[in-house]
Coordinates of C-alpha atoms in Angstrom, one line a residue:
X134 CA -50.8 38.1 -4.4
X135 CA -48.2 35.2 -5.1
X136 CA -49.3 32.4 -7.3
X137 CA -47.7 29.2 -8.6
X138 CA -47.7 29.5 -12.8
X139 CA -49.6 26.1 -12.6
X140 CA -52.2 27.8 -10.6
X141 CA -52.5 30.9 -12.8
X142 CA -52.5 28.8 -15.8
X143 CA -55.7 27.4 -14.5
X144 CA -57.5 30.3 -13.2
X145 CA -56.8 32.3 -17.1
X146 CA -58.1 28.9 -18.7
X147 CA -54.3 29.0 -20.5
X148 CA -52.6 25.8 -21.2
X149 CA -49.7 25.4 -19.4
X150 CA -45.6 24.3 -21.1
X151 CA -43.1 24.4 -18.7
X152 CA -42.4 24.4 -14.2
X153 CA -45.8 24.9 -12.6
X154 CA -44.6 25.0 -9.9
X155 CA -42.3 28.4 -10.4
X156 CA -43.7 30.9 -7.8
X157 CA -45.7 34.0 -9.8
X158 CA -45.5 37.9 -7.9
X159 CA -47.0 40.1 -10.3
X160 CA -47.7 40.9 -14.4
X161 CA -45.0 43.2 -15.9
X162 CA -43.8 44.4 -19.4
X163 CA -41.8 42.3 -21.0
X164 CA -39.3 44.8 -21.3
X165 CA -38.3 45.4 -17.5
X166 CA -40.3 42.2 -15.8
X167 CA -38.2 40.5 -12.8
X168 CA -37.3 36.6 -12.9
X169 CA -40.4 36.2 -10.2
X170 CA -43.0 38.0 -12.8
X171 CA -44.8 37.2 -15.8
X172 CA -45.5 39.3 -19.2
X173 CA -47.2 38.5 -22.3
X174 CA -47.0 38.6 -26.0
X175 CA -50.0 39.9 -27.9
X176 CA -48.1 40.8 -31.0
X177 CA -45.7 39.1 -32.8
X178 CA -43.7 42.3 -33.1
X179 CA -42.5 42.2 -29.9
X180 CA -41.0 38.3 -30.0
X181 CA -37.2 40.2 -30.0
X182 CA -37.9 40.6 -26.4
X183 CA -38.2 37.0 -25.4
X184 CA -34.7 36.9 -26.3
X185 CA -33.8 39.4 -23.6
X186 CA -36.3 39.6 -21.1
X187 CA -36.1 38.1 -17.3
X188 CA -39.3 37.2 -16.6
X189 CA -40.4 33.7 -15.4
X190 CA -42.8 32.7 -17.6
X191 CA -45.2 34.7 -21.2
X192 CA -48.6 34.7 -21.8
X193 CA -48.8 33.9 -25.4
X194 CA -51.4 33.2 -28.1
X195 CA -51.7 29.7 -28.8
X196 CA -50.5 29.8 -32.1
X197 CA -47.2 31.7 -31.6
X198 CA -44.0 30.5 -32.7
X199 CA -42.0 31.0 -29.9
X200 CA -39.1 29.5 -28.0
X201 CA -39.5 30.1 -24.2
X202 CA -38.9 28.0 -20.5
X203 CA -42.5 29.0 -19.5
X204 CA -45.4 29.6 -21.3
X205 CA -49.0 30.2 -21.1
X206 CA -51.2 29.6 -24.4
X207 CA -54.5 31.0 -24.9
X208 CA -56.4 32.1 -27.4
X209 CA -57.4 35.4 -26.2
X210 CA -54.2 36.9 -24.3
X211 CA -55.5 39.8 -24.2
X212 CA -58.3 38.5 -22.0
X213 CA -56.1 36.3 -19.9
X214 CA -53.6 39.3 -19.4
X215 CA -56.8 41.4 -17.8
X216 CA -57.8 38.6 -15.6
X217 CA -53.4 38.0 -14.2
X218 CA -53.9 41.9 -14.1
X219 CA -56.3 41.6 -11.6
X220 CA -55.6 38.7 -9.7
X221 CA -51.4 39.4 -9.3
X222 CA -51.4 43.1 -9.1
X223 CA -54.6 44.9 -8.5
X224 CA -54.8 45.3 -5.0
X225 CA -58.4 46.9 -3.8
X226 CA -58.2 49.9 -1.5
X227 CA -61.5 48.8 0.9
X228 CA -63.5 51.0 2.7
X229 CA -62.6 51.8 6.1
X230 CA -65.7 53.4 7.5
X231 CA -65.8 55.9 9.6
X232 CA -65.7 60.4 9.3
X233 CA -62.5 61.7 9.2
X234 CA -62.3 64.4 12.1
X235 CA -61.8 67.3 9.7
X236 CA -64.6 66.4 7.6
X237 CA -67.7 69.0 7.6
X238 CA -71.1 66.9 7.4
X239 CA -74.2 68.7 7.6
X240 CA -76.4 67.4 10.5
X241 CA -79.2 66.4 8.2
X242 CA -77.5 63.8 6.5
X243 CA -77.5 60.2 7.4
X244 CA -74.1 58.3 7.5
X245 CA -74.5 54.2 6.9
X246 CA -71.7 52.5 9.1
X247 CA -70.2 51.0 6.2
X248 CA -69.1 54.7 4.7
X249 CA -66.0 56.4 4.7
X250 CA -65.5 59.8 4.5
X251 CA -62.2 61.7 4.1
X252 CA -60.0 64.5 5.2
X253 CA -61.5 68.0 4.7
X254 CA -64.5 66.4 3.0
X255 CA -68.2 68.6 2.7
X256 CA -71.3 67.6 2.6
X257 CA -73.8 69.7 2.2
X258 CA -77.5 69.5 3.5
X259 CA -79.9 66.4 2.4
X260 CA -77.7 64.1 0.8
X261 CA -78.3 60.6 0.7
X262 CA -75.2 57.9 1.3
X263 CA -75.7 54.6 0.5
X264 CA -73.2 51.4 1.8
X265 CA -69.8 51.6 1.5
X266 CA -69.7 54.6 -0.1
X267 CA -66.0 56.2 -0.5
X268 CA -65.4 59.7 0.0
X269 CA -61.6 60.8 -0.6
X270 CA -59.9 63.9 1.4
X271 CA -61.1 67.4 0.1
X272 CA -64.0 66.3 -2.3
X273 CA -67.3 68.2 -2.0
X274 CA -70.7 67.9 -2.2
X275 CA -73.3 70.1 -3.0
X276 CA -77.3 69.7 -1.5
X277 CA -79.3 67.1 -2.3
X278 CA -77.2 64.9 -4.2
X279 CA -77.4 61.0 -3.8
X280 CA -74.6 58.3 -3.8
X281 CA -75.2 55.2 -4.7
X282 CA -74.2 52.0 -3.0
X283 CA -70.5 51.4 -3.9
X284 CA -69.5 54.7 -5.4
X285 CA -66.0 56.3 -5.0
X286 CA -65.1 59.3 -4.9
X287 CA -61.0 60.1 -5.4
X288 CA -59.8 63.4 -3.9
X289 CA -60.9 67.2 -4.4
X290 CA -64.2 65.7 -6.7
X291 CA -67.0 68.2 -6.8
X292 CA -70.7 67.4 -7.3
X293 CA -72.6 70.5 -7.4
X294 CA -76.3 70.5 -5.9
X295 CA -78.6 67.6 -6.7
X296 CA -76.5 65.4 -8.9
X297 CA -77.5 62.0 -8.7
X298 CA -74.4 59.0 -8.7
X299 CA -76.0 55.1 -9.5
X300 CA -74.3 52.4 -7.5
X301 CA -70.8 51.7 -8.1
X302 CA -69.5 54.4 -9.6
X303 CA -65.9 56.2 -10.0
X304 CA -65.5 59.4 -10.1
X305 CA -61.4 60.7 -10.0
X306 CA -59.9 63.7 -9.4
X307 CA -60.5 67.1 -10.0
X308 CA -64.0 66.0 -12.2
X309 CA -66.7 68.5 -11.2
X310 CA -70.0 67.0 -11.4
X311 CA -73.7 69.5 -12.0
X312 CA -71.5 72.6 -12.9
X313 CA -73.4 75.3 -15.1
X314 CA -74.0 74.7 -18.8
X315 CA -73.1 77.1 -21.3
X316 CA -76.4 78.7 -21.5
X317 CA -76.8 82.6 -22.6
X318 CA -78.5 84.7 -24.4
X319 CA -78.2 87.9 -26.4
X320 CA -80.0 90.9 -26.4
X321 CA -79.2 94.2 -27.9
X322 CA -75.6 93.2 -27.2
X323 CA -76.0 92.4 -23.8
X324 CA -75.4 88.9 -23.0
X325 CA -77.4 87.4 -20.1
X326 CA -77.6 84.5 -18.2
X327 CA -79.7 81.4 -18.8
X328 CA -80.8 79.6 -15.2
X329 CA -79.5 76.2 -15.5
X330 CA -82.2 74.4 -13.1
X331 CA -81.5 70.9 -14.2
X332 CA -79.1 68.3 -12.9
X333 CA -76.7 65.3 -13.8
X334 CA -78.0 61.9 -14.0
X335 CA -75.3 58.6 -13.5
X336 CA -76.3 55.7 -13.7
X337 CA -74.5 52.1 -12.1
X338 CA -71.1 51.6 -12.8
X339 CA -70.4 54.6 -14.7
X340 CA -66.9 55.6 -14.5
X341 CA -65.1 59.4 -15.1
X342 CA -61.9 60.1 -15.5
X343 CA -59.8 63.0 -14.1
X344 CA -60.3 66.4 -14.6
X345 CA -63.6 66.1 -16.5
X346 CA -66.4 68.2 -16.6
X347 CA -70.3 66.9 -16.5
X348 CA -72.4 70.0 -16.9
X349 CA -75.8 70.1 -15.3
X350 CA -79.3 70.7 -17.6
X351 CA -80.9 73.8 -18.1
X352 CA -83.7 72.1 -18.1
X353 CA -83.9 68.3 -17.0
X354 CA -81.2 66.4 -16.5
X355 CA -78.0 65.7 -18.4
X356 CA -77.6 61.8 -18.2
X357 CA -75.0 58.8 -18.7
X358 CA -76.1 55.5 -18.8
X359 CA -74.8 52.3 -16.9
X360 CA -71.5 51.1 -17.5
X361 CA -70.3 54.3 -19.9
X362 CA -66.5 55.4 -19.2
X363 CA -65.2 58.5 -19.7
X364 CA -61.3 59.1 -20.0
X365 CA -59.8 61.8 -18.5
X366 CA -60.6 66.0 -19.9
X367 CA -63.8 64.9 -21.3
X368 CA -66.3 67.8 -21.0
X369 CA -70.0 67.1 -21.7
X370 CA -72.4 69.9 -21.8
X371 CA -76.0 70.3 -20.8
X372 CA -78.7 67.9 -21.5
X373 CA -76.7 65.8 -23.4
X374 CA -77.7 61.8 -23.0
X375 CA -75.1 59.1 -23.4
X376 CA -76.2 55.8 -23.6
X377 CA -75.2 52.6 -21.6
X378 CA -71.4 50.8 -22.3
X379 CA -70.1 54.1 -24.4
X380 CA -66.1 54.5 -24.3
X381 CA -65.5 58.4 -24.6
X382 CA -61.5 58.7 -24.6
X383 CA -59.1 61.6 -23.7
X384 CA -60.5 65.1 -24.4
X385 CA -63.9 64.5 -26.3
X386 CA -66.0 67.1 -26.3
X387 CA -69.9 67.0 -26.7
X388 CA -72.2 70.2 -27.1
X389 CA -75.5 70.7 -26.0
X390 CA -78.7 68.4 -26.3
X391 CA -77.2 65.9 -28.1
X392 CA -78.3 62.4 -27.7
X393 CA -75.3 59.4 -28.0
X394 CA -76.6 55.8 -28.2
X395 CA -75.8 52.9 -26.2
X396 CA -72.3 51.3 -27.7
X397 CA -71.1 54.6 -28.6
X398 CA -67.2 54.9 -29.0
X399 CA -65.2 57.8 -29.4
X400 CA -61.7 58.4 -30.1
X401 CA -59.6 61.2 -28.3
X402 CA -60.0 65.1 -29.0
X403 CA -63.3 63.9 -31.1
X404 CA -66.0 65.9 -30.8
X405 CA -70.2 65.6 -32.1
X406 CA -72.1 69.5 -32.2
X407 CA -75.2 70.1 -30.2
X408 CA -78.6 69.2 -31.2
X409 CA -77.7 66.1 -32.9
X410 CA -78.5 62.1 -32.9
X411 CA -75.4 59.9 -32.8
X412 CA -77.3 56.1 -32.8
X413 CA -75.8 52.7 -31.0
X414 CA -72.9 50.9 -32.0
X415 CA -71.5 54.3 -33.8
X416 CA -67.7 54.6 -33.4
X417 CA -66.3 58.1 -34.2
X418 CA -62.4 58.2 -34.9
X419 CA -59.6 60.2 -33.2
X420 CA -60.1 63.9 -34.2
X421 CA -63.4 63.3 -36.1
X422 CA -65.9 66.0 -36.2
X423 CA -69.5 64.7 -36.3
X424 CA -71.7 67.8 -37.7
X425 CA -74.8 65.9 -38.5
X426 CA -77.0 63.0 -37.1
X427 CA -75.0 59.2 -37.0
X428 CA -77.0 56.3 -37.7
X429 CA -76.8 52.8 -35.8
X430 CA -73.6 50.8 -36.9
X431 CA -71.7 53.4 -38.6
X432 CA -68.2 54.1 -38.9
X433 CA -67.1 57.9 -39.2
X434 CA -63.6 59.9 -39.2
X435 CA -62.3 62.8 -40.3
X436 CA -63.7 66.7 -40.3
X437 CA -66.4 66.5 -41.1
X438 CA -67.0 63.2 -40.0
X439 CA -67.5 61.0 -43.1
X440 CA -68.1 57.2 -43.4
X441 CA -64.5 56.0 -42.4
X442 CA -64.0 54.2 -46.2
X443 CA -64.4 57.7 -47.9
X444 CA -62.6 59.6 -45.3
X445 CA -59.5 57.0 -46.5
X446 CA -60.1 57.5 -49.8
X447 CA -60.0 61.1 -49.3
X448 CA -56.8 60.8 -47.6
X449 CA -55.3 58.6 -50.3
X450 CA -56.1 61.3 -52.9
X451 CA -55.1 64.5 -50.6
X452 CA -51.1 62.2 -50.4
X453 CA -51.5 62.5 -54.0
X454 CA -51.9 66.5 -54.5
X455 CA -48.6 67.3 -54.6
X456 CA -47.9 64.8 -57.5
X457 CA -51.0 66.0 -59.3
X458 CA -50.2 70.0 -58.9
X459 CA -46.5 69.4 -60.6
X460 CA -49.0 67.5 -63.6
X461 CA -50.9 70.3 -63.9
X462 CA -48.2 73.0 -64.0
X463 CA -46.6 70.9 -66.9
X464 CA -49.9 70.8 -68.9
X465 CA -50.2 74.4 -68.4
X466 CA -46.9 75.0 -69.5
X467 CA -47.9 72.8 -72.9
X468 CA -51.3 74.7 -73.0
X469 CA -49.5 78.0 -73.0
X470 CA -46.9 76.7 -75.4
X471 CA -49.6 75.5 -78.6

């Protein structure tokens, strides 16, 4: 989508200094953007490349020093860089309904006329499809699972039996869905199998990243609540429950039975044990390793997970240790010498 900067500055609520009427392709980094694109400066750090950069026209906070032909000023660039995002270069891949003639659809289930569904998809017996459901080549799906109105799944997804997808969800590729938890048991050095019966709950709007893996309930459901997002290599384990509007970045892990809040944010390669309560609002640091229960509000890092003030103050003091061992090997030298 093209649009004239004068027009852009009015749909991001940004006032306007310079040609509205310069003609606007797409949002680019300021490092490699063409003179018929636009880029922005969120941080003053990287005013050096205004000097040097080609495009037309910056978004830029409204207080910003700056020197520039073009400029858009707002007070939340970040914000208006989303919403140029979306209306220069996200382009919407629609449904085009219709079954792909390779696709393998069991007799029992009921296609809406608004669905599309992909090279080499399966679906299995007594699933449910609602409207404009998107299903990409190769994905499969076991019985009994429902789709909600909206969802999409990318390529070679796999949602074991009786999952359950809200409306509007994402689901990318390679992310099974309702596989086994990691339930077993030990007797007399045997180890045995538990039966994991239950099944994986979504809820609207619930997006998971690539290569992730959602593991089904031994008993009852493992859930996610509306509007969670999961990055890509997150693996949650059975009968966890994650609240609504959590961010769970790049390879989280979270064991068994635990219960996350709504608001819950977790930095990558962080992980919370099994059997634990993590509240809302609870934001868990990159690498922190929560071994007991969270309450609402908190701040933790580091292994274990700590309140994030004395994990720093930790830190400060572990920078210090080298410093402190050469003190102590001279007082022991004293010692020795009296």
């Amino acid at each position: 989508m093209t649009l004239k900067l004068g027009e852009l500055a009015q749909a991001l609520g940004a006032r306007l200094e310079g040609d509205g009427s310069l003609e606007i392709s797409k949002l680019n980094e300021i490092q490699v953007a063409a003179s018929d694109e636009i880029s922005f400066i969120s941080n003053s750090k990287y005013l050096k490349y205004a000097e040097t950069t080609r495009a037309a026209a910056l978004i830029v906070p409204e207080d910003l020093e700056i020197t520039f032909p073009n400029l858009l000023r707002t007070t939340n660039p970040k914000q208006a860089m989303l919403k140029a995002l979306q209306l220069l270069n996200y382009k919407e891949r629609l449904v085009r309904p219709g079954v792909h003639a390779t696709a393998v659809v069991h007799p029992s289930v009921l296609i809406p006329d608004s669905v599309e569904i992909g090279s080499g998809v399966f679906i299995d017996e007594d699933v449910k499809l609602g409207e404009n459901v998107l299903i990409e080549a190769n994905a499969a799906i076991g019985s009994g699972c429902v789709l909600g109105e909206g969802t999409r799944l990318y390529p070679n997804v796999v949602l074991y039996e009786d999952s359950i997808l809200g409306r509007n969800c994402i689901i990318h590729s390679c992310t099974v869905i309702g596989s086994d938890g990691f339930g077993f048991a030990v007797d007399a050095g045997k180890i045995e199998k538990i039966p994991q019966t239950g099944n994986v709950i979504l809820g609207d709007e619930v997006e998971i990243g690539a290569n992730c893996a959602i593991d089904r309930g031994s008993i009852g459901p493992t859930s996610i609540g509306d509007g969670t997002k999961l990055d890509n290599q997150v693996h949650i384990a059975h009968n966890v429950r994650i609240g609504k509007n959590c961010f769970l970045t790049a390879q989280v892990a979270i064991a068994g039975s635990t219960d996350l809040g709504d608001r819950v944010q977790m930095g990558g390669q962080s992980g919370v044990i099994g059997h634990l309560k993590v509240g809302n609002d609870v934001s868990i640091a990159t690498r922190g390793g929560v071994t007991h229960d969270i309450p609402d509000g908190s701040m933790v890092s580091g292994f274990p997970a700590r309140p994030h003030r004395d994990e720093l103050r930790i830190e400060a003091i572990l920078k210090k240790l080298p410093e402190l061992y050469k003190t102590v090997k001279i007082l022991e030298k004293q010692v020795n010498k009296d």
